[in-house]
Every structure is written in C-alpha cells, then in structure tokens.
Short mmCIF file of N, CA, C and O in Angstrom, two decimals:
data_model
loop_
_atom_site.label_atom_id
_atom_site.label_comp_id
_atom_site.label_asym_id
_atom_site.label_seq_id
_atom_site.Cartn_x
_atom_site.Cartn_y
_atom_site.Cartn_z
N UNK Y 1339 33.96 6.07 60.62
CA UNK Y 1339 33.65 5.00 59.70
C UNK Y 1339 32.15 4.75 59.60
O UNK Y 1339 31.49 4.55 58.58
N UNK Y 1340 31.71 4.80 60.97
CA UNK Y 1340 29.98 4.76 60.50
C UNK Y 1340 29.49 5.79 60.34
O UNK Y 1340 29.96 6.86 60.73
N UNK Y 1341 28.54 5.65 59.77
CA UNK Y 1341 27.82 7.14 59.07
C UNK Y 1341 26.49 6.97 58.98
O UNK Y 1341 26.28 5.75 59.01
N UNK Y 1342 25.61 7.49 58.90
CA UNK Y 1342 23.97 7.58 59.07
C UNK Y 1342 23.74 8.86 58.63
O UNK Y 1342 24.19 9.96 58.95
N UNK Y 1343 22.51 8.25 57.40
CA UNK Y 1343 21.97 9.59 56.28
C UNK Y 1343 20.50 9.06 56.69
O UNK Y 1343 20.12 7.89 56.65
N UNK Y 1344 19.57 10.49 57.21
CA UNK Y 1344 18.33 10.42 57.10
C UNK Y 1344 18.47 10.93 55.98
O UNK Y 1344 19.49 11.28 55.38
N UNK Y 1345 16.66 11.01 55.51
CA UNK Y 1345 15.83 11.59 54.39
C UNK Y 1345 14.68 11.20 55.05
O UNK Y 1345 14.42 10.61 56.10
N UNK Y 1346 13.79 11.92 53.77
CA UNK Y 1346 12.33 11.67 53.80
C UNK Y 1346 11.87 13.42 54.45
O UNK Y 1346 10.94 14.02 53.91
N UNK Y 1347 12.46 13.91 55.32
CA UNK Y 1347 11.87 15.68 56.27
C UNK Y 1347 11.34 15.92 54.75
O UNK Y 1347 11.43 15.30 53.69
N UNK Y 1348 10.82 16.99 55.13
CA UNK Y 1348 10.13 17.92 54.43
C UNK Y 1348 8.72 18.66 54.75
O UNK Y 1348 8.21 18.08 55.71
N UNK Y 1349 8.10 19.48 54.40
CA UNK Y 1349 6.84 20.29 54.63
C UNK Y 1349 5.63 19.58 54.75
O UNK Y 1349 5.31 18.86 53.80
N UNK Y 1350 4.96 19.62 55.64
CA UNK Y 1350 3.48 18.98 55.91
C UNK Y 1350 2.73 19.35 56.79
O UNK Y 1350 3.16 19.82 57.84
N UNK Y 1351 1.02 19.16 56.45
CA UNK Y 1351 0.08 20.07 57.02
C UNK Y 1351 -0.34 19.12 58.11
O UNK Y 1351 -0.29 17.89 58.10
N UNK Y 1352 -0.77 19.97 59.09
CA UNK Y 1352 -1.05 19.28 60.65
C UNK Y 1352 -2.31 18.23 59.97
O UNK Y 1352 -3.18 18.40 59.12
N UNK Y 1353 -1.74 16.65 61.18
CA UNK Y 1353 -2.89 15.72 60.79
C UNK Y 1353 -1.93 14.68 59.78
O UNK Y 1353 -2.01 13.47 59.97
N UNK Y 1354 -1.07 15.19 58.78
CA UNK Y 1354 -0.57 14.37 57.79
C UNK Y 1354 0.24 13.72 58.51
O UNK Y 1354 0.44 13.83 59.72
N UNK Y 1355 0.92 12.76 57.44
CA UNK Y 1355 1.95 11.44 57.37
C UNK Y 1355 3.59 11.87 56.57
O UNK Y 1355 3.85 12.49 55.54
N UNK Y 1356 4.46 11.21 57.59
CA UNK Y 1356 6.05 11.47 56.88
C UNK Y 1356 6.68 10.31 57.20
O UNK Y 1356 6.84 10.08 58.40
N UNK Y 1357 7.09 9.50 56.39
CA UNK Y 1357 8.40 8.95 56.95
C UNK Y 1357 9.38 9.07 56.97
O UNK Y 1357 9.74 9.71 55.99
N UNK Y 1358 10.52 8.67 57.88
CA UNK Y 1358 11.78 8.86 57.54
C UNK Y 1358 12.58 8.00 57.64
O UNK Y 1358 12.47 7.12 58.48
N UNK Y 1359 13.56 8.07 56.79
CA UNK Y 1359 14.43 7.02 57.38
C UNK Y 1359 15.76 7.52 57.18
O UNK Y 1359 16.17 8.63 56.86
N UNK Y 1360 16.51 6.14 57.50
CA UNK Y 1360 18.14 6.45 57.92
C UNK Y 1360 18.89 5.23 57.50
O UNK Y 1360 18.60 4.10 57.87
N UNK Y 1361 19.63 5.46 56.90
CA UNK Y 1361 20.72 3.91 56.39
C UNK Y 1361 21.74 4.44 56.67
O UNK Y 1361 22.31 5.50 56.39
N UNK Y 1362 22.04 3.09 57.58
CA UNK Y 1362 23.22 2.79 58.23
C UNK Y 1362 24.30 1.87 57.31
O UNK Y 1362 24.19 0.81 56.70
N UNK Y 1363 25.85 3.25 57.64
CA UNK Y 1363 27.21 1.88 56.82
C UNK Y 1363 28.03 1.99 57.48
O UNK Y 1363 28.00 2.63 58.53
N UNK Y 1364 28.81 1.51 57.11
CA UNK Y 1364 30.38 1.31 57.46
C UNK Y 1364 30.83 0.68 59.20
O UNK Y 1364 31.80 0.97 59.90
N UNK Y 1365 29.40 -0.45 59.48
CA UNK Y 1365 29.06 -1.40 60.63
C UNK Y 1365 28.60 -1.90 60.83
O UNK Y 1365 27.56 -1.34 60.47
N UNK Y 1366 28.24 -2.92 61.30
CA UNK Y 1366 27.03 -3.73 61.30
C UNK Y 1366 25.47 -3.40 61.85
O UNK Y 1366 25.11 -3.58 63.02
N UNK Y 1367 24.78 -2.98 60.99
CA UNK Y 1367 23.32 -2.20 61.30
C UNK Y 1367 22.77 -3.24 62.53
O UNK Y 1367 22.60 -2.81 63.68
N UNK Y 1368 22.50 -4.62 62.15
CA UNK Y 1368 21.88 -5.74 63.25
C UNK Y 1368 22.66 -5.33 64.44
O UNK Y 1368 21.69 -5.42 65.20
N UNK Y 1369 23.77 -4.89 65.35
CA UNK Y 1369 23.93 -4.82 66.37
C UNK Y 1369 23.94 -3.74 66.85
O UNK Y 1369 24.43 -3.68 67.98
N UNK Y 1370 23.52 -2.68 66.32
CA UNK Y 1370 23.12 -1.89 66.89
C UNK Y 1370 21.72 -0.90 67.14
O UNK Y 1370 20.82 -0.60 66.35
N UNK Y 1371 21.90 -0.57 68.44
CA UNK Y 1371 20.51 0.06 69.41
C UNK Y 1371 20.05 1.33 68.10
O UNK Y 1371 20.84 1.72 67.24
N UNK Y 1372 18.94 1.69 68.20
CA UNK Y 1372 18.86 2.93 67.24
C UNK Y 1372 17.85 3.86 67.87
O UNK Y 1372 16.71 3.43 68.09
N UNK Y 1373 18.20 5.19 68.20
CA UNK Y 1373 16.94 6.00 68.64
C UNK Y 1373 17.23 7.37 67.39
O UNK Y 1373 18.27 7.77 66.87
N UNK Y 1374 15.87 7.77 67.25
CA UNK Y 1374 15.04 9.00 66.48
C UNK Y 1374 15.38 10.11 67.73
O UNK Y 1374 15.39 9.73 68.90
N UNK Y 1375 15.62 11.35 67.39
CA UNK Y 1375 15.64 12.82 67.96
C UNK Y 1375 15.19 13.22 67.29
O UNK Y 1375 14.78 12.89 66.18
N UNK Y 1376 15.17 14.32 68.05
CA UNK Y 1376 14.70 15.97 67.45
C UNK Y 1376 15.13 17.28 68.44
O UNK Y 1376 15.29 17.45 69.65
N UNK Y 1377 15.22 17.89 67.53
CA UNK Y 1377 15.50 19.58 67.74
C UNK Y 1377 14.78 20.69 67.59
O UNK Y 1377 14.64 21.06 66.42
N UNK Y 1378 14.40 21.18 68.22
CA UNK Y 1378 13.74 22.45 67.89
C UNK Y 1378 14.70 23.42 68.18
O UNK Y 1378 15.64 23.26 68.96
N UNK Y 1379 14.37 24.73 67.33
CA UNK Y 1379 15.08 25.82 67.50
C UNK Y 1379 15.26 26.47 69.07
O UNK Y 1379 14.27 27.11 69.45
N UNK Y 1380 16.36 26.38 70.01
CA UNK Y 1380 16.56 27.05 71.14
C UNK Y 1380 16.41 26.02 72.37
O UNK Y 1380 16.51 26.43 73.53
N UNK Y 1381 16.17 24.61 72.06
CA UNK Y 1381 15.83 23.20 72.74
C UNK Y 1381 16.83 22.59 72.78
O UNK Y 1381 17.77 22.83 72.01
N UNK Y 1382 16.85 21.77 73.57
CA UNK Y 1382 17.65 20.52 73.97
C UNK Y 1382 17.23 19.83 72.82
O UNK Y 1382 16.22 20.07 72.17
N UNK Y 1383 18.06 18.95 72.62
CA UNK Y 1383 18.02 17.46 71.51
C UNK Y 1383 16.80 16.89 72.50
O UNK Y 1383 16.77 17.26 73.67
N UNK Y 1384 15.74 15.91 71.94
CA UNK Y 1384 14.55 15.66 72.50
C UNK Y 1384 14.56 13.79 72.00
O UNK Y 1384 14.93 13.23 70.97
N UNK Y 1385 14.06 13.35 73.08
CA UNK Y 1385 14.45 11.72 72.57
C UNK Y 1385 13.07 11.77 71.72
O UNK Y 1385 12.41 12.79 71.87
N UNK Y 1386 12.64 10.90 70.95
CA UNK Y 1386 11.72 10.96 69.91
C UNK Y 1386 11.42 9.17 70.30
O UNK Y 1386 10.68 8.87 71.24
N UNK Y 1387 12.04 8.22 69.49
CA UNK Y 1387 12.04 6.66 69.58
C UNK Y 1387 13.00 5.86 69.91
O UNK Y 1387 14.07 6.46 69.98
N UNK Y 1388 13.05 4.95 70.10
CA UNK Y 1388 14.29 3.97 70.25
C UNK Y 1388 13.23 2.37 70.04
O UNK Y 1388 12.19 1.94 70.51
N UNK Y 1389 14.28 1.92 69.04
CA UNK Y 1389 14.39 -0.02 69.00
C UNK Y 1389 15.60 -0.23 69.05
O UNK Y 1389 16.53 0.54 68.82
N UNK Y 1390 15.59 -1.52 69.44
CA UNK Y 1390 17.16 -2.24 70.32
C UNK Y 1390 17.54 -2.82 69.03
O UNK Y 1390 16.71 -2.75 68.12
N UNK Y 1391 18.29 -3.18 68.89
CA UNK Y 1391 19.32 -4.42 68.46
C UNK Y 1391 18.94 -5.55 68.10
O UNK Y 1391 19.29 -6.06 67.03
N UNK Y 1392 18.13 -6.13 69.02
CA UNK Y 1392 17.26 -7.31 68.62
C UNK Y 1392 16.09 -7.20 68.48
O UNK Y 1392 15.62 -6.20 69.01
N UNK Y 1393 15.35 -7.90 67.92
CA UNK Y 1393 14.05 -7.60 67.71
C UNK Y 1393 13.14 -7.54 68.92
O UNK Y 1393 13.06 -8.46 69.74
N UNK Y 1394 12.19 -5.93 69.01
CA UNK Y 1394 11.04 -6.72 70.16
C UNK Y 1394 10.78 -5.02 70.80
O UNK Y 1394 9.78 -4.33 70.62
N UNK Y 1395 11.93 -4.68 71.52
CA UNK Y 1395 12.29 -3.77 72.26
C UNK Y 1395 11.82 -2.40 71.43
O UNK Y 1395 12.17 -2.31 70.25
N UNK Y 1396 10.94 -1.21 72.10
CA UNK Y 1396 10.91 -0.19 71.34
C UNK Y 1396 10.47 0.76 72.69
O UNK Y 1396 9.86 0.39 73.70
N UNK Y 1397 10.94 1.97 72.38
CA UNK Y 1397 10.57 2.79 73.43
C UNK Y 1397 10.00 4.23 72.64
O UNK Y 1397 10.30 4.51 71.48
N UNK Y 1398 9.19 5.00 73.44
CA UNK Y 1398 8.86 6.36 72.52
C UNK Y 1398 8.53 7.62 73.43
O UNK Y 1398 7.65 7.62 74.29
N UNK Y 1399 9.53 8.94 73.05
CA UNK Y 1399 9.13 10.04 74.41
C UNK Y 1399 7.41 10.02 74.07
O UNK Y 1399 6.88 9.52 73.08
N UNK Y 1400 6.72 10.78 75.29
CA UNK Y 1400 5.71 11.04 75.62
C UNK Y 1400 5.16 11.89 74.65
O UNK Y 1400 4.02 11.57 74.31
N UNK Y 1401 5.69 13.02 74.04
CA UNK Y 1401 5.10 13.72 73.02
C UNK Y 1401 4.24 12.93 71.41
O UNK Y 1401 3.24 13.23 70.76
N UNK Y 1402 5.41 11.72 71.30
CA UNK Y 1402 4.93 11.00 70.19
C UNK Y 1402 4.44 9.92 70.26
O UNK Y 1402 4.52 9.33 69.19
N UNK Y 1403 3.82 9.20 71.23
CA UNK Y 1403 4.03 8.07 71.90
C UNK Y 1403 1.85 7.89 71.05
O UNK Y 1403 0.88 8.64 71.12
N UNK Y 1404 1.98 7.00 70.63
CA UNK Y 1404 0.77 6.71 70.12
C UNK Y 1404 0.34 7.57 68.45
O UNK Y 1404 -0.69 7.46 67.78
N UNK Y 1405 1.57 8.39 68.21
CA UNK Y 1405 1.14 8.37 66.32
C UNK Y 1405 2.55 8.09 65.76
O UNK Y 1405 2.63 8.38 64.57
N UNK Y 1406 3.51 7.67 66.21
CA UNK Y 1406 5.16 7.66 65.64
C UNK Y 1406 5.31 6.46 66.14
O UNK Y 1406 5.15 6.26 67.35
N UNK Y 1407 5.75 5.24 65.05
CA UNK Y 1407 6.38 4.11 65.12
C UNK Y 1407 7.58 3.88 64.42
O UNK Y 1407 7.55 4.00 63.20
N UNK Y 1408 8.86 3.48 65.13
CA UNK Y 1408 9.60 3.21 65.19
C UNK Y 1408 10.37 2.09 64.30
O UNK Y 1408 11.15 1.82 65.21
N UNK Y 1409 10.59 1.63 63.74
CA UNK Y 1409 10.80 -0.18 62.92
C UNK Y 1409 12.37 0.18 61.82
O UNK Y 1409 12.74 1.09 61.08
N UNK Y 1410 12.95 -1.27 62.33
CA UNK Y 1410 14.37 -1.33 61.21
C UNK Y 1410 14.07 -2.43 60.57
O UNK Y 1410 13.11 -3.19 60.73
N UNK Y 1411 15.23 -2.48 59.57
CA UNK Y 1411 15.24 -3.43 58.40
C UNK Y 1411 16.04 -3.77 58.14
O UNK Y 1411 16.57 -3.18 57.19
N UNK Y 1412 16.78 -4.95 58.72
CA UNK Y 1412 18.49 -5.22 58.97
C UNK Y 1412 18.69 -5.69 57.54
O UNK Y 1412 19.77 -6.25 57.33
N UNK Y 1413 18.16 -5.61 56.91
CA UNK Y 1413 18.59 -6.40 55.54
C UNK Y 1413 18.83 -5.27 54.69
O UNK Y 1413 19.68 -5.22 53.80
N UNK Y 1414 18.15 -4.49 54.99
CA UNK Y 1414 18.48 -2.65 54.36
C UNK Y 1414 19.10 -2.18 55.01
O UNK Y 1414 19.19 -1.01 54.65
N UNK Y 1415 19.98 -2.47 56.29
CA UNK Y 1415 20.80 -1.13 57.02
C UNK Y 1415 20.04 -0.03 57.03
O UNK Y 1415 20.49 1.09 56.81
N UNK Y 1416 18.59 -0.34 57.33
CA UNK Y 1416 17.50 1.00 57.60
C UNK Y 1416 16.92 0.72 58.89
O UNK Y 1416 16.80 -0.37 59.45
N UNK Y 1417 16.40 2.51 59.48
CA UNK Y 1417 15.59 2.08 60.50
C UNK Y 1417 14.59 2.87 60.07
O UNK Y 1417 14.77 3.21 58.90
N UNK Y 1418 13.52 3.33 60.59
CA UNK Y 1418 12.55 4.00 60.11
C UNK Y 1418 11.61 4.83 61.00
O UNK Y 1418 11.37 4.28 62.07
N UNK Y 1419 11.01 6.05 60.81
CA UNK Y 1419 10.06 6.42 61.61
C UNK Y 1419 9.22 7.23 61.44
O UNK Y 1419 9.08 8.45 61.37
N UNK Y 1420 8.45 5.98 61.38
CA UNK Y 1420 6.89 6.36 61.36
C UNK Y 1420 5.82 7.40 61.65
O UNK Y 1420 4.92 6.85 62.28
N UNK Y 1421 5.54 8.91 61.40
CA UNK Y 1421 4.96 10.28 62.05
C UNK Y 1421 3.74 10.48 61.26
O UNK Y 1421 3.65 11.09 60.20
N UNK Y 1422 2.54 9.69 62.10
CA UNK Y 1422 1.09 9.95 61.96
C UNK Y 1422 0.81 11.27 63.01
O UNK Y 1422 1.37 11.60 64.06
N UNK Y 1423 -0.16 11.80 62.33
CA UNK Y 1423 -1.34 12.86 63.00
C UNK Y 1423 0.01 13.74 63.10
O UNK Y 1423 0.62 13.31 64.08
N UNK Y 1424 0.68 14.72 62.53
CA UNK Y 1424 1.80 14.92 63.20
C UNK Y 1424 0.90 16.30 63.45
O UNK Y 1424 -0.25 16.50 63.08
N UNK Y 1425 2.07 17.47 64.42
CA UNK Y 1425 1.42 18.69 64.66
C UNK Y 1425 2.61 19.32 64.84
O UNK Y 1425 3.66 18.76 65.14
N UNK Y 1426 2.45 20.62 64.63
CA UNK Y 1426 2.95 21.72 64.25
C UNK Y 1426 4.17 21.95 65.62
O UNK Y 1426 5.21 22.60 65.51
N UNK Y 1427 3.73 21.28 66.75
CA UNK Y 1427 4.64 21.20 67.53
C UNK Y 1427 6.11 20.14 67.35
O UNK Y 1427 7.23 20.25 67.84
N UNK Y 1428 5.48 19.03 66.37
CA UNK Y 1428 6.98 18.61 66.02
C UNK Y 1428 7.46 19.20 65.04
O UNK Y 1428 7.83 18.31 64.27
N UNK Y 1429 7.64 19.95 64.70
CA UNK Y 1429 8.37 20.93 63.45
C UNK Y 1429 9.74 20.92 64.32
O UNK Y 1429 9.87 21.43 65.43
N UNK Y 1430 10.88 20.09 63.44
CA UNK Y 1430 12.26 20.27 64.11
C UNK Y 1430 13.16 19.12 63.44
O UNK Y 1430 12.84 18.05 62.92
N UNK Y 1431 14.55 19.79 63.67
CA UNK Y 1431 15.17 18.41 62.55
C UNK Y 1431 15.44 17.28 63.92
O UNK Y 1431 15.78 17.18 65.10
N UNK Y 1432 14.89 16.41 62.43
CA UNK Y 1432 14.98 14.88 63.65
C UNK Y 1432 16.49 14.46 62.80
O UNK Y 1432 16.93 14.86 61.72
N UNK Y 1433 17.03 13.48 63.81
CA UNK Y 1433 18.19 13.22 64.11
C UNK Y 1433 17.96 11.43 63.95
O UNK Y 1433 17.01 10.85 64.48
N UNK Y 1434 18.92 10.81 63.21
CA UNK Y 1434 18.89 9.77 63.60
C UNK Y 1434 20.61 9.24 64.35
O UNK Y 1434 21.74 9.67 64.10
N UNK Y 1435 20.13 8.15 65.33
CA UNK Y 1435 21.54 7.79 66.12
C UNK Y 1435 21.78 6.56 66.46
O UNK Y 1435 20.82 5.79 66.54
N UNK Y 1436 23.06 6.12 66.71
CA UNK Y 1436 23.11 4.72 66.86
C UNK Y 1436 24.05 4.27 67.92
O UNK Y 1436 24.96 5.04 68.24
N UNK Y 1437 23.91 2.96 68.56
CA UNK Y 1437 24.89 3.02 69.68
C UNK Y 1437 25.00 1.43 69.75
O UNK Y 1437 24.09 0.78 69.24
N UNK Y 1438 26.01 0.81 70.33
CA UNK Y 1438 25.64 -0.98 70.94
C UNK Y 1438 25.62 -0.71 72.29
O UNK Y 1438 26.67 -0.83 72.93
N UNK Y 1439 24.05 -0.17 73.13
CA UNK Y 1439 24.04 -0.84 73.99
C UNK Y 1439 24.13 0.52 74.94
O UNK Y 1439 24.93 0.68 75.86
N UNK Y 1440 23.02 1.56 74.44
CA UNK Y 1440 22.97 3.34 75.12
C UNK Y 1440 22.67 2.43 76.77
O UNK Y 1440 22.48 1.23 76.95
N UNK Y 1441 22.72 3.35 77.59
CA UNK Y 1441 22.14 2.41 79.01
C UNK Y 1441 21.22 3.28 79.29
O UNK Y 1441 20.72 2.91 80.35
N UNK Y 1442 20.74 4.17 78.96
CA UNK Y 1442 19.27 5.01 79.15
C UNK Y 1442 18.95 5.43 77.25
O UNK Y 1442 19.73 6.02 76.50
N UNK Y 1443 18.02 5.05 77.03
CA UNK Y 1443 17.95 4.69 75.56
C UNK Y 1443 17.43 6.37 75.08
O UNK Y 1443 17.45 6.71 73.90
N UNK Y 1444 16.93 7.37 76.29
CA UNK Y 1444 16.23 8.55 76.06
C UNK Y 1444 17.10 9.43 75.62
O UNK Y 1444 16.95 10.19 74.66
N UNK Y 1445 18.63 9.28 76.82
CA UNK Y 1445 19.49 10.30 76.39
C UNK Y 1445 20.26 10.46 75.65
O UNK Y 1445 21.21 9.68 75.71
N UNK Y 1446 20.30 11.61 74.49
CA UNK Y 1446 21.26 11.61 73.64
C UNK Y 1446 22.65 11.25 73.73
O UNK Y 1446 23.23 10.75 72.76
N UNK Y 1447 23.23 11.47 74.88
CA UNK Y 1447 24.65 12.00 75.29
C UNK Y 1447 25.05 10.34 75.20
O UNK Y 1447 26.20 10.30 74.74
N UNK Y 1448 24.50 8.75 75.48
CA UNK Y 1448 24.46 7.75 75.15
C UNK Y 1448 24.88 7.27 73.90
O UNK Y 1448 25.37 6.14 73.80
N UNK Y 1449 24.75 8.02 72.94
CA UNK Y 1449 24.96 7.37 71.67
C UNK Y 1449 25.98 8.04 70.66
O UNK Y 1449 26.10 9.23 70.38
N UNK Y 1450 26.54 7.19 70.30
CA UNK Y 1450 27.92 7.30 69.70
C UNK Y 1450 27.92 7.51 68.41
O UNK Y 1450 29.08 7.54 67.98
N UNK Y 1451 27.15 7.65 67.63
CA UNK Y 1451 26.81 8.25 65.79
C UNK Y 1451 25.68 8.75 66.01
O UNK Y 1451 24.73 8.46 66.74
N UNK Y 1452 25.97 9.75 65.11
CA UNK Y 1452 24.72 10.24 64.57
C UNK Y 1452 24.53 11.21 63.03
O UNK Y 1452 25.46 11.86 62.54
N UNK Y 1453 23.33 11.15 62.52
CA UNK Y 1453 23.12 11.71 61.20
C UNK Y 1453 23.19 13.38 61.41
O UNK Y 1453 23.15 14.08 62.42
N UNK Y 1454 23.30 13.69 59.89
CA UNK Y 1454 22.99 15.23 60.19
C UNK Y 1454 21.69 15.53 60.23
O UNK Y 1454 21.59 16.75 60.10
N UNK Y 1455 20.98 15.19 60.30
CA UNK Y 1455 19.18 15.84 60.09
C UNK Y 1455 18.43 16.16 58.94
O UNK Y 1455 18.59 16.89 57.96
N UNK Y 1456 17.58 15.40 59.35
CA UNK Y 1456 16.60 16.33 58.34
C UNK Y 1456 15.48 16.77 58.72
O UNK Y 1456 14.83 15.99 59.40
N UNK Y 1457 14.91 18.02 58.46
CA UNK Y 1457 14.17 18.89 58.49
C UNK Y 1457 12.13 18.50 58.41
O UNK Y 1457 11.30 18.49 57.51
N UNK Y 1458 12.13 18.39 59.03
CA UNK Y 1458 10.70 18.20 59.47
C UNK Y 1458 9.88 19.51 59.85
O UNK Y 1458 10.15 20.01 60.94
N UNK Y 1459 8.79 20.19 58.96
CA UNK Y 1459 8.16 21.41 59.29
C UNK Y 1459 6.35 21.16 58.98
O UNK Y 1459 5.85 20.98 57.87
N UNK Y 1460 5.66 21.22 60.24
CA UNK Y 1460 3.97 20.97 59.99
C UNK Y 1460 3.50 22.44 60.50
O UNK Y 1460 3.72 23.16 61.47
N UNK Y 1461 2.72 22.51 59.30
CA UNK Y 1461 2.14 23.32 59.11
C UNK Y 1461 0.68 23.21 59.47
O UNK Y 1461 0.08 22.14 59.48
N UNK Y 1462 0.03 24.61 59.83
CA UNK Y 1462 -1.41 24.24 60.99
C UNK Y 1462 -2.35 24.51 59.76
O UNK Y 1462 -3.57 24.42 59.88
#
C-alpha cells in the first residue's frame, strides 16, 4: 500500500547540484522516519541521509556529510535530498526509504518501503 517514487537522478558534471526527491502515499508521510541510499554497481546499499518523523533529527553517512542535505515536506508527502559539490564517486542509484521508527537509522535492512531508484551519474 505504501509506495515511494523518487525523481530528479540524472547526468551531472563533478562540482554540480541535483535534487531529488520522493513522494510518499498510501500512509501517513508525518510519521514516518525517512533515510536516502545508494548503490553502486557491485556494493552494498550505502546509508546516504536520514530525518526522523518529527522535526529536528537528521543524520548523514560520512561520504556526504557536509554537501547533501536532507529536508521533508509533510504537506507534500515529500522528502528531499539535497547533492552539492557532488563527485564522480557518488555516481549510483539512490534509493529512497521509509520506516516508523528504523532503530539504527544507517542500516538498510531497518526499513520497511522503499522506492525503485533513480539514477544519479557525475561526471569528472
């Protein structure tokens, strides 16, 4: 019943800007936790971001942690994420996911929906 559609992936040169986002249906977007992934070809699913449920709370892996911000919009059933300075090392489909209440917000295996991806590729 719930379902989550990113957009926004697509082609971009190292240094540039993407956003993406993800709208959430068929549940109530306000109660639930939301974290960003990613994939690279031959990788583990990679935690990317997480904001909670309520306002305030945001977490971000180490790779993106100071150009990728995180932010929802409970009034849109959107969450969003933010990819400044990006580099050629995040080239990978990011994932968006949702849960009430992951208890380690990093690991995928925590969260109970998720989108099919979209495609994120930076070019050097």
């Amino acid at each position: 019943q719930v379902q989550l559609v990113e957009s926004g992936g697509g082609l971009v040169q190292a240094g540039g800007s993407l956003r993406l986002s993800c709208v959430v249906s068929g549940g109530t977007f306000s109660s639930y936790a939301m974290g960003w992934f990613r994939q690279a070809p031959g990788k583990e699913r990679e935690f990317v971001a997480h904001i909670a449920w309520t306002a305030g709370r945001s977490y971000y892996g180490d790779p993106v942690k100071g150009r990728f911000t995180i932010s929802r919009d409970n009034a849109k059933n959107t969450v969003y994420l933010q990819m400044n300075n990006l580099k050629p090392e995040d080239t990978a489909v990011y994932y968006c996911a949702a849960d009430n209440g992951p208890a380690v917000v990093s690991l995928a295996a925590e969260y109970d929906y998720w989108g099919q991806g979209t495609q994120v590729t930076v070019s050097s």
